Amino acid sequence: MTVKIYKRIAVLLLLDKGKSNKEVGQELGMTYPAMKEIYNKYLHKAELSSAMEYLVDKQRTGRPIVISGI
């Protein structure tokens, strides 16, 4: 599981538990706009199709990212 997916799941779960945006932001080290974007995208995807598809990014075209230790 990537960090992106983990953060998306964590934001949604904490908000669902009734925590405030401020509490979630402090716990996960995220800003309000970042959390709001995750929440809004999740709601939008839930209306269109399976909301769980939102958690995983679609494949992108182009050259894959290469991380080297050099």
mmCIF file of C-alpha atoms in Angstrom:
data_model
loop_
_atom_site.group_PDB
_atom_site.id
_atom_site.type_symbol
_atom_site.label_atom_id
_atom_site.label_comp_id
_atom_site.label_asym_id
_atom_site.label_seq_id
_atom_site.Cartn_x
_atom_site.Cartn_y
_atom_site.Cartn_z
ATOM 1 C CA MET A 1 0.000 0.000 0.000
ATOM 2 C CA THR A 2 1.371 3.395 -0.926
ATOM 3 C CA VAL A 3 1.455 6.387 1.380
ATOM 4 C CA LYS A 4 -1.136 8.178 -0.777
ATOM 5 C CA ILE A 5 -3.632 5.371 -0.344
ATOM 6 C CA TYR A 6 -2.944 5.116 3.382
ATOM 7 C CA LYS A 7 -3.494 8.872 3.876
ATOM 8 C CA ARG A 8 -6.733 8.821 1.883
ATOM 9 C CA ILE A 9 -8.079 5.927 3.929
ATOM 10 C CA ALA A 10 -6.952 7.498 7.215
ATOM 11 C CA VAL A 11 -8.621 10.848 6.436
ATOM 12 C CA LEU A 12 -11.907 9.212 5.494
ATOM 13 C CA LEU A 13 -11.929 6.902 8.522
ATOM 14 C CA LEU A 14 -11.121 9.646 11.021
ATOM 15 C CA LEU A 15 -13.739 11.989 9.576
ATOM 16 C CA ASP A 16 -16.248 9.145 9.646
ATOM 17 C CA LYS A 17 -15.495 8.582 13.339
ATOM 18 C CA GLY A 18 -16.613 12.157 13.970
ATOM 19 C CA LYS A 19 -13.251 13.841 14.459
ATOM 20 C CA SER A 20 -13.019 17.483 13.468
ATOM 21 C CA ASN A 21 -10.983 18.688 10.518
ATOM 22 C CA LYS A 22 -8.512 20.277 12.915
ATOM 23 C CA GLU A 23 -8.016 17.020 14.851
ATOM 24 C CA VAL A 24 -7.549 14.994 11.680
ATOM 25 C CA GLY A 25 -5.111 17.542 10.286
ATOM 26 C CA GLN A 26 -3.002 17.506 13.429
ATOM 27 C CA GLU A 27 -3.021 13.724 13.678
ATOM 28 C CA LEU A 28 -2.017 13.155 10.052
ATOM 29 C CA GLY A 29 0.068 16.293 9.506
ATOM 30 C CA MET A 30 -2.162 17.557 6.692
ATOM 31 C CA THR A 31 -3.627 20.923 5.836
ATOM 32 C CA TYR A 32 -7.347 21.607 5.662
ATOM 33 C CA PRO A 33 -7.371 22.110 1.862
ATOM 34 C CA ALA A 34 -5.621 18.740 1.337
ATOM 35 C CA MET A 35 -8.151 16.922 3.520
ATOM 36 C CA LYS A 36 -11.080 18.720 1.903
ATOM 37 C CA GLU A 37 -9.842 17.715 -1.554
ATOM 38 C CA ILE A 38 -9.666 14.044 -0.506
ATOM 39 C CA TYR A 39 -13.149 14.200 0.997
ATOM 40 C CA ASN A 40 -14.705 15.993 -1.992
ATOM 41 C CA LYS A 41 -13.128 13.624 -4.525
ATOM 42 C CA TYR A 42 -14.380 10.665 -2.508
ATOM 43 C CA LEU A 43 -17.930 12.033 -2.456
ATOM 44 C CA HIS A 44 -17.833 12.822 -6.178
ATOM 45 C CA LYS A 45 -16.592 9.330 -7.064
ATOM 46 C CA ALA A 46 -19.212 7.753 -4.776
ATOM 47 C CA GLU A 47 -21.932 9.405 -6.866
ATOM 48 C CA LEU A 48 -20.475 8.229 -10.178
ATOM 49 C CA SER A 49 -19.285 4.697 -9.462
ATOM 50 C CA SER A 50 -17.613 2.651 -6.759
ATOM 51 C CA ALA A 51 -16.054 5.019 -4.252
ATOM 52 C CA MET A 52 -13.362 2.449 -3.509
ATOM 53 C CA GLU A 53 -11.951 2.957 -7.016
ATOM 54 C CA TYR A 54 -10.936 6.440 -5.893
ATOM 55 C CA LEU A 55 -8.348 5.096 -3.475
ATOM 56 C CA VAL A 56 -6.121 3.780 -6.264
ATOM 57 C CA ASP A 57 -4.790 6.149 -8.924
ATOM 58 C CA LYS A 58 -5.351 5.357 -12.575
ATOM 59 C CA GLN A 59 -2.336 4.408 -14.684
ATOM 60 C CA ARG A 60 -0.673 7.400 -16.273
ATOM 61 C CA THR A 61 0.794 7.490 -19.726
ATOM 62 C CA GLY A 62 4.386 8.366 -20.299
ATOM 63 C CA ARG A 63 7.698 7.333 -18.905
ATOM 64 C CA PRO A 64 7.572 5.787 -15.429
ATOM 65 C CA ILE A 65 9.239 7.624 -12.551
ATOM 66 C CA VAL A 66 12.711 6.312 -11.739
ATOM 67 C CA ILE A 67 14.221 6.930 -8.330
ATOM 68 C CA SER A 68 17.955 6.427 -8.098
ATOM 69 C CA GLY A 69 20.279 6.627 -5.156
ATOM 70 C CA ILE A 70 22.856 8.629 -7.078
#
